[in-house]
């Protein structure tokens, strides 16, 4: 089922509230939280920032280990199972100068949704045909 615009807005609001709560934590509190959990990696093998790890753990009732976007999982030969909901993380977007160079001194952040490997299944010939 597609989420309605209203459901999507409510979800974004909840993620922003979680982010505000994590932002209010001291560095020691965030570090303690991060040390209680294993590193959460992206499908490319990079660790999520502590902040995004805290966000992901706050949104999931099950352990999260490896995350990727919908298209990233498809490229890796896996597909997100129908009905699964993504986990919101903050992703920087950078400005480009007139000559096309990335200017990263003042990035903006957007909410991007990722899925844990446990929310995916291998693409098989029967899955692809469905």
PDB file of C-alpha atoms in Angstrom:
ATOM      1  CA  UNK A   1       0.000   0.000   0.000  1.00  0.00           C
ATOM      2  CA  UNK A   2       1.156   3.480  -0.841  1.00  0.00           C
ATOM      3  CA  UNK A   3       1.391   5.846   2.091  1.00  0.00           C
ATOM      4  CA  UNK A   4      -0.909   8.811   1.836  1.00  0.00           C
ATOM      5  CA  UNK A   5       0.561  12.297   1.886  1.00  0.00           C
ATOM      6  CA  UNK A   6      -0.824  12.715   5.390  1.00  0.00           C
ATOM      7  CA  UNK A   7       0.783   9.468   6.625  1.00  0.00           C
ATOM      8  CA  UNK A   8       4.055  10.488   5.006  1.00  0.00           C
ATOM      9  CA  UNK A   9       3.932  13.914   6.670  1.00  0.00           C
ATOM     10  CA  UNK A  10       3.236  12.311  10.071  1.00  0.00           C
ATOM     11  CA  UNK A  11       6.187   9.966   9.567  1.00  0.00           C
ATOM     12  CA  UNK A  12       8.533  12.822   8.622  1.00  0.00           C
ATOM     13  CA  UNK A  13       7.380  14.738  11.706  1.00  0.00           C
ATOM     14  CA  UNK A  14       8.163  11.737  13.935  1.00  0.00           C
ATOM     15  CA  UNK A  15      11.655  11.435  12.432  1.00  0.00           C
ATOM     16  CA  UNK A  16      12.264  15.139  13.004  1.00  0.00           C
ATOM     17  CA  UNK A  17      11.114  14.740  16.630  1.00  0.00           C
ATOM     18  CA  UNK A  18      13.497  11.807  17.106  1.00  0.00           C
ATOM     19  CA  UNK A  19      16.298  13.867  15.573  1.00  0.00           C
ATOM     20  CA  UNK A  20      15.556  16.767  17.934  1.00  0.00           C
ATOM     21  CA  UNK A  21      15.642  14.401  20.912  1.00  0.00           C
ATOM     22  CA  UNK A  22      18.971  12.953  19.825  1.00  0.00           C
ATOM     23  CA  UNK A  23      20.304  16.463  19.186  1.00  0.00           C
ATOM     24  CA  UNK A  24      19.457  17.407  22.777  1.00  0.00           C
ATOM     25  CA  UNK A  25      21.522  14.499  24.113  1.00  0.00           C
ATOM     26  CA  UNK A  26      25.001  15.331  25.288  1.00  0.00           C
ATOM     27  CA  UNK A  27      27.883  13.979  23.256  1.00  0.00           C
ATOM     28  CA  UNK A  28      28.529  11.527  26.094  1.00  0.00           C
ATOM     29  CA  UNK A  29      24.922  10.278  25.973  1.00  0.00           C
ATOM     30  CA  UNK A  30      25.052   9.794  22.182  1.00  0.00           C
ATOM     31  CA  UNK A  31      28.409   8.038  22.432  1.00  0.00           C
ATOM     32  CA  UNK A  32      27.092   5.745  25.195  1.00  0.00           C
ATOM     33  CA  UNK A  33      24.052   4.924  23.046  1.00  0.00           C
ATOM     34  CA  UNK A  34      26.225   4.223  20.009  1.00  0.00           C
ATOM     35  CA  UNK A  35      28.599   2.016  22.013  1.00  0.00           C
ATOM     36  CA  UNK A  36      25.674  -0.193  23.078  1.00  0.00           C
ATOM     37  CA  UNK A  37      24.955  -1.077  19.471  1.00  0.00           C
ATOM     38  CA  UNK A  38      27.024  -2.646  16.712  1.00  0.00           C
ATOM     39  CA  UNK A  39      28.050  -0.415  13.837  1.00  0.00           C
ATOM     40  CA  UNK A  40      25.335  -0.111  11.213  1.00  0.00           C
ATOM     41  CA  UNK A  41      26.840  -0.224   7.747  1.00  0.00           C
ATOM     42  CA  UNK A  42      25.555   0.891   4.385  1.00  0.00           C
ATOM     43  CA  UNK A  43      25.428  -1.618   1.570  1.00  0.00           C
ATOM     44  CA  UNK A  44      28.634   0.048   0.285  1.00  0.00           C
ATOM     45  CA  UNK A  45      30.406  -0.831   3.558  1.00  0.00           C
ATOM     46  CA  UNK A  46      30.480   2.653   5.124  1.00  0.00           C
ATOM     47  CA  UNK A  47      29.379   3.064   8.727  1.00  0.00           C
ATOM     48  CA  UNK A  48      26.432   5.370   9.342  1.00  0.00           C
ATOM     49  CA  UNK A  49      27.213   8.394  11.471  1.00  0.00           C
ATOM     50  CA  UNK A  50      26.488   7.986  15.181  1.00  0.00           C
ATOM     51  CA  UNK A  51      23.565  10.374  14.752  1.00  0.00           C
ATOM     52  CA  UNK A  52      22.013   8.323  11.933  1.00  0.00           C
ATOM     53  CA  UNK A  53      22.678   5.090  13.849  1.00  0.00           C
ATOM     54  CA  UNK A  54      20.753   6.555  16.796  1.00  0.00           C
ATOM     55  CA  UNK A  55      17.927   7.558  14.434  1.00  0.00           C
ATOM     56  CA  UNK A  56      17.729   4.112  12.841  1.00  0.00           C
ATOM     57  CA  UNK A  57      17.789   2.260  16.167  1.00  0.00           C
ATOM     58  CA  UNK A  58      15.079   4.577  17.512  1.00  0.00           C
ATOM     59  CA  UNK A  59      12.797   3.644  14.588  1.00  0.00           C
ATOM     60  CA  UNK A  60      13.254  -0.118  14.522  1.00  0.00           C
ATOM     61  CA  UNK A  61      12.160  -2.753  16.984  1.00  0.00           C
ATOM     62  CA  UNK A  62      14.486  -5.344  15.450  1.00  0.00           C
ATOM     63  CA  UNK A  63      18.285  -5.222  15.113  1.00  0.00           C
ATOM     64  CA  UNK A  64      19.577  -3.254  12.125  1.00  0.00           C
ATOM     65  CA  UNK A  65      22.870  -4.277  10.515  1.00  0.00           C
ATOM     66  CA  UNK A  66      23.214  -3.298   6.849  1.00  0.00           C
ATOM     67  CA  UNK A  67      21.096  -0.603   5.212  1.00  0.00           C
ATOM     68  CA  UNK A  68      20.563   0.636   1.703  1.00  0.00           C
ATOM     69  CA  UNK A  69      18.079   2.535  -0.390  1.00  0.00           C
ATOM     70  CA  UNK A  70      15.466   0.839  -2.542  1.00  0.00           C
ATOM     71  CA  UNK A  71      17.536   1.161  -5.743  1.00  0.00           C
ATOM     72  CA  UNK A  72      20.772   0.207  -3.966  1.00  0.00           C
ATOM     73  CA  UNK A  73      19.238  -3.089  -2.844  1.00  0.00           C
ATOM     74  CA  UNK A  74      17.922  -3.734  -6.357  1.00  0.00           C
ATOM     75  CA  UNK A  75      21.397  -3.144  -7.806  1.00  0.00           C
ATOM     76  CA  UNK A  76      22.775  -5.609  -5.221  1.00  0.00           C
ATOM     77  CA  UNK A  77      20.333  -8.306  -6.378  1.00  0.00           C
ATOM     78  CA  UNK A  78      17.849  -7.892  -3.542  1.00  0.00           C
ATOM     79  CA  UNK A  79      14.421  -6.314  -3.380  1.00  0.00           C
ATOM     80  CA  UNK A  80      12.569  -4.680  -0.527  1.00  0.00           C
ATOM     81  CA  UNK A  81       9.647  -6.857   0.524  1.00  0.00           C
ATOM     82  CA  UNK A  82       6.190  -5.435  -0.126  1.00  0.00           C
ATOM     83  CA  UNK A  83       4.774  -3.577   2.876  1.00  0.00           C
ATOM     84  CA  UNK A  84       8.140  -2.773   4.469  1.00  0.00           C
ATOM     85  CA  UNK A  85       8.670   0.789   5.664  1.00  0.00           C
ATOM     86  CA  UNK A  86      11.995   2.560   5.334  1.00  0.00           C
ATOM     87  CA  UNK A  87      14.015   3.988   8.199  1.00  0.00           C
ATOM     88  CA  UNK A  88      14.614   7.727   7.918  1.00  0.00           C
ATOM     89  CA  UNK A  89      18.159   9.079   8.079  1.00  0.00           C
ATOM     90  CA  UNK A  90      19.609  12.531   7.475  1.00  0.00           C
ATOM     91  CA  UNK A  91      21.567  12.822   4.221  1.00  0.00           C
ATOM     92  CA  UNK A  92      23.582  15.910   3.270  1.00  0.00           C
ATOM     93  CA  UNK A  93      22.930  17.657  -0.010  1.00  0.00           C
ATOM     94  CA  UNK A  94      25.658  19.946  -1.258  1.00  0.00           C
ATOM     95  CA  UNK A  95      25.520  23.117  -3.273  1.00  0.00           C
ATOM     96  CA  UNK A  96      27.364  23.326  -6.582  1.00  0.00           C
ATOM     97  CA  UNK A  97      29.218  26.380  -7.756  1.00  0.00           C
ATOM     98  CA  UNK A  98      28.646  27.826 -11.221  1.00  0.00           C
ATOM     99  CA  UNK A  99      31.569  25.779 -12.565  1.00  0.00           C
ATOM    100  CA  UNK A 100      29.979  22.564 -11.223  1.00  0.00           C
ATOM    101  CA  UNK A 101      32.288  22.114  -8.234  1.00  0.00           C
ATOM    102  CA  UNK A 102      30.745  20.867  -4.994  1.00  0.00           C
ATOM    103  CA  UNK A 103      30.670  23.483  -2.278  1.00  0.00           C
ATOM    104  CA  UNK A 104      30.435  21.536   0.966  1.00  0.00           C
ATOM    105  CA  UNK A 105      30.974  24.232   3.566  1.00  0.00           C
ATOM    106  CA  UNK A 106      27.231  24.571   4.220  1.00  0.00           C
ATOM    107  CA  UNK A 107      25.283  21.423   3.302  1.00  0.00           C
ATOM    108  CA  UNK A 108      21.532  21.092   3.633  1.00  0.00           C
ATOM    109  CA  UNK A 109      20.078  17.854   4.996  1.00  0.00           C
ATOM    110  CA  UNK A 110      17.103  15.893   3.750  1.00  0.00           C
ATOM    111  CA  UNK A 111      15.337  12.818   5.109  1.00  0.00           C
ATOM    112  CA  UNK A 112      16.211   9.740   3.063  1.00  0.00           C
ATOM    113  CA  UNK A 113      14.777   6.291   3.626  1.00  0.00           C
ATOM    114  CA  UNK A 114      16.857   3.139   3.899  1.00  0.00           C
ATOM    115  CA  UNK A 115      15.924  -0.485   4.503  1.00  0.00           C
ATOM    116  CA  UNK A 116      17.724  -3.101   6.571  1.00  0.00           C
ATOM    117  CA  UNK A 117      18.825  -6.286   4.845  1.00  0.00           C
ATOM    118  CA  UNK A 118      16.227  -8.136   6.960  1.00  0.00           C
ATOM    119  CA  UNK A 119      13.541  -6.175   5.071  1.00  0.00           C
ATOM    120  CA  UNK A 120      14.753  -7.505   1.710  1.00  0.00           C
ATOM    121  CA  UNK A 121      14.837 -10.775  -0.150  1.00  0.00           C
ATOM    122  CA  UNK A 122      17.013 -12.089  -2.922  1.00  0.00           C
ATOM    123  CA  UNK A 123      15.736 -11.406  -6.411  1.00  0.00           C
ATOM    124  CA  UNK A 124      15.119 -14.747  -8.075  1.00  0.00           C
ATOM    125  CA  UNK A 125      13.696 -15.598 -11.465  1.00  0.00           C
ATOM    126  CA  UNK A 126      10.281 -16.233  -9.820  1.00  0.00           C
ATOM    127  CA  UNK A 127      10.469 -12.984  -7.838  1.00  0.00           C
ATOM    128  CA  UNK A 128      11.436 -11.019 -10.944  1.00  0.00           C
ATOM    129  CA  UNK A 129       8.490 -12.488 -12.869  1.00  0.00           C
ATOM    130  CA  UNK A 130       5.965 -11.455 -10.214  1.00  0.00           C
TER     131      UNK A 130
END
